[in-house]
mmCIF file of C-alpha atoms in Angstrom:
data_model
loop_
_atom_site.group_PDB
_atom_site.id
_atom_site.type_symbol
_atom_site.label_atom_id
_atom_site.label_comp_id
_atom_site.label_asym_id
_atom_site.label_seq_id
_atom_site.Cartn_x
_atom_site.Cartn_y
_atom_site.Cartn_z
ATOM 1 C CA MET G 6 -7.223 -8.193 2.160
ATOM 2 C CA ASP G 7 -9.681 -6.599 4.343
ATOM 3 C CA TYR G 8 -6.886 -5.062 6.491
ATOM 4 C CA VAL G 9 -5.202 -3.584 3.812
ATOM 5 C CA VAL G 10 -8.323 -2.118 2.076
ATOM 6 C CA SER G 11 -10.155 -0.725 4.985
ATOM 7 C CA THR G 12 -7.097 0.152 7.394
ATOM 8 C CA VAL G 13 -3.984 1.168 5.358
ATOM 9 C CA HIS G 14 -5.946 2.524 2.092
ATOM 10 C CA MET G 15 -9.207 3.663 3.713
ATOM 11 C CA GLN G 16 -8.019 5.255 7.256
ATOM 12 C CA GLY G 17 -4.416 5.727 6.101
ATOM 13 C CA TYR G 18 -3.816 6.644 2.704
ATOM 14 C CA SER G 19 -7.219 8.100 2.212
ATOM 15 C CA ARG G 20 -6.426 10.796 4.895
ATOM 16 C CA MET G 21 -2.924 11.440 3.286
ATOM 17 C CA PHE G 22 -4.431 12.676 -0.121
ATOM 18 C CA ARG G 23 -8.080 13.505 0.481
ATOM 19 C CA PRO G 24 -7.924 15.271 4.078
ATOM 20 C CA ALA G 25 -11.120 17.409 3.256
ATOM 21 C CA ASN G 26 -13.156 14.070 3.702
ATOM 22 C CA PHE G 27 -11.985 13.479 7.092
ATOM 23 C CA ALA G 28 -12.091 17.345 8.328
ATOM 24 C CA PRO G 29 -14.054 19.956 6.231
ATOM 25 C CA SER G 30 -11.640 22.845 7.832
ATOM 26 C CA GLU G 31 -8.593 23.369 6.109
ATOM 27 C CA ALA G 32 -6.853 24.138 9.506
ATOM 28 C CA ASP G 33 -7.350 20.842 10.553
ATOM 29 C CA HIS G 34 -6.077 19.138 7.110
ATOM 30 C CA GLU G 35 -2.401 18.763 8.005
ATOM 31 C CA ALA G 36 -3.149 16.865 11.330
ATOM 32 C CA VAL G 37 -5.452 14.665 9.267
ATOM 33 C CA LYS G 38 -2.661 13.953 6.497
ATOM 34 C CA ALA G 39 -0.200 13.345 9.643
ATOM 35 C CA ARG G 40 -2.451 10.943 11.314
ATOM 36 C CA GLY G 41 -3.310 9.321 7.857
ATOM 37 C CA ARG G 42 0.521 8.490 7.540
ATOM 38 C CA GLU G 43 0.710 7.495 11.047
ATOM 39 C CA VAL G 44 -2.094 4.494 10.048
ATOM 40 C CA PHE G 45 -0.457 3.957 6.656
ATOM 41 C CA GLU G 46 3.170 3.309 8.128
ATOM 42 C CA LYS G 47 1.809 1.376 11.013
ATOM 43 C CA GLY G 48 -0.220 -0.614 8.638
ATOM 44 C CA LEU G 49 2.784 -1.463 6.512
ATOM 45 C CA GLN G 50 4.736 -2.577 9.536
ATOM 46 C CA VAL G 51 1.653 -5.063 10.362
ATOM 47 C CA MET G 52 1.891 -6.540 6.717
ATOM 48 C CA ASN G 53 5.677 -6.522 6.855
ATOM 49 C CA LYS G 54 5.380 -9.265 9.773
ATOM 50 C CA ALA G 55 2.722 -11.183 8.215
ATOM 51 C CA LEU G 56 5.375 -11.426 5.290
ATOM 52 C CA ASP G 57 8.035 -12.754 7.681
ATOM 53 C CA HIS G 58 9.326 -15.774 6.156
ATOM 54 C CA HIS G 59 6.327 -15.658 3.543
ATOM 55 C CA ASP G 60 6.583 -14.890 -0.235
ATOM 56 C CA TYR G 61 2.798 -13.971 -0.230
ATOM 57 C CA LEU G 62 0.382 -13.191 2.397
ATOM 58 C CA VAL G 63 -1.273 -16.337 3.020
ATOM 59 C CA GLY G 64 1.371 -18.803 1.729
ATOM 60 C CA ASP G 65 0.707 -18.805 -1.936
ATOM 61 C CA PHE G 66 -0.431 -16.059 -4.393
ATOM 62 C CA SER G 67 -4.044 -14.580 -3.490
ATOM 63 C CA ILE G 68 -5.947 -11.783 -3.899
ATOM 64 C CA ALA G 69 -4.807 -10.370 -0.784
ATOM 65 C CA ASP G 70 -1.734 -9.946 -2.580
ATOM 66 C CA ALA G 71 -2.985 -7.826 -5.256
ATOM 67 C CA ALA G 72 -4.646 -5.672 -2.624
ATOM 68 C CA MET G 73 -1.232 -5.421 -0.793
ATOM 69 C CA PHE G 74 0.279 -4.363 -4.295
ATOM 70 C CA TYR G 75 -1.627 -1.654 -4.858
ATOM 71 C CA VAL G 76 -0.747 0.159 -1.583
ATOM 72 C CA GLU G 77 3.035 -0.672 -2.308
ATOM 73 C CA PHE G 78 2.720 0.697 -5.581
ATOM 74 C CA TRP G 79 1.294 4.138 -4.250
ATOM 75 C CA ALA G 80 4.031 4.210 -1.125
ATOM 76 C CA ASP G 81 6.610 3.858 -3.822
ATOM 77 C CA ARG G 82 4.948 6.656 -5.756
ATOM 78 C CA SER G 83 4.660 8.392 -2.935
ATOM 79 C CA LYS G 84 8.317 8.074 -1.848
ATOM 80 C CA ILE G 85 7.575 6.238 1.444
ATOM 81 C CA THR G 86 9.868 3.728 2.114
ATOM 82 C CA LEU G 87 8.502 0.253 2.373
ATOM 83 C CA PRO G 88 9.514 -2.247 5.345
ATOM 84 C CA PRO G 89 11.956 -4.835 4.133
ATOM 85 C CA ASN G 90 9.204 -7.831 3.540
ATOM 86 C CA CYS G 91 6.938 -5.358 1.953
ATOM 87 C CA ALA G 92 9.824 -4.220 -0.460
ATOM 88 C CA ALA G 93 10.671 -7.855 -1.451
ATOM 89 C CA HIS G 94 6.737 -8.546 -2.225
ATOM 90 C CA TYR G 95 6.719 -5.665 -3.931
ATOM 91 C CA SER G 96 9.587 -6.783 -6.113
ATOM 92 C CA ARG G 97 7.904 -10.145 -6.497
ATOM 93 C CA MET G 98 4.955 -8.848 -7.576
ATOM 94 C CA LYS G 99 6.491 -6.476 -10.301
ATOM 95 C CA ALA G 100 8.253 -9.437 -11.536
ATOM 96 C CA ARG G 101 4.897 -11.194 -12.303
ATOM 97 C CA GLN G 102 3.979 -11.527 -15.841
ATOM 98 C CA SER G 103 0.468 -9.931 -15.234
ATOM 99 C CA VAL G 104 1.867 -7.117 -13.527
ATOM 100 C CA GLN G 105 4.662 -6.406 -16.029
ATOM 101 C CA LYS G 106 1.857 -6.475 -18.843
ATOM 102 C CA ALA G 107 -0.571 -4.341 -16.769
ATOM 103 C CA PHE G 108 2.117 -1.625 -16.365
ATOM 104 C CA GLN G 109 3.316 -1.804 -20.125
ATOM 105 C CA ASP G 110 -0.410 -1.273 -21.017
ATOM 106 C CA GLU G 111 -0.843 1.796 -18.978
ATOM 107 C CA GLY G 112 2.825 3.423 -19.599
ATOM 108 C CA LEU G 113 4.099 2.586 -16.102
ATOM 109 C CA SER G 114 7.534 1.573 -15.196
#
């Protein structure tokens, strides 16, 4: 869970969508975004490997899967292709009744 939150989210996704937080000069923003995408995609590959032969990150469903789900959700909304095991995990998570209810409550599809 810590890796997903501190690396994939904070070091990757945050750079992609809030480059000014990492470099005050607009001239550096594209480089910051590119680095964020590298970190994000590498993080997805690490998680893809962790999911190899597993439905959930630590065996049974845990809070780590909820953390992974939100970055998978962002990837989906950002048109970033998920690696195969992450895509399967994302599908499993979307099939959970609690996720379906949250999506319904929030008006998401």
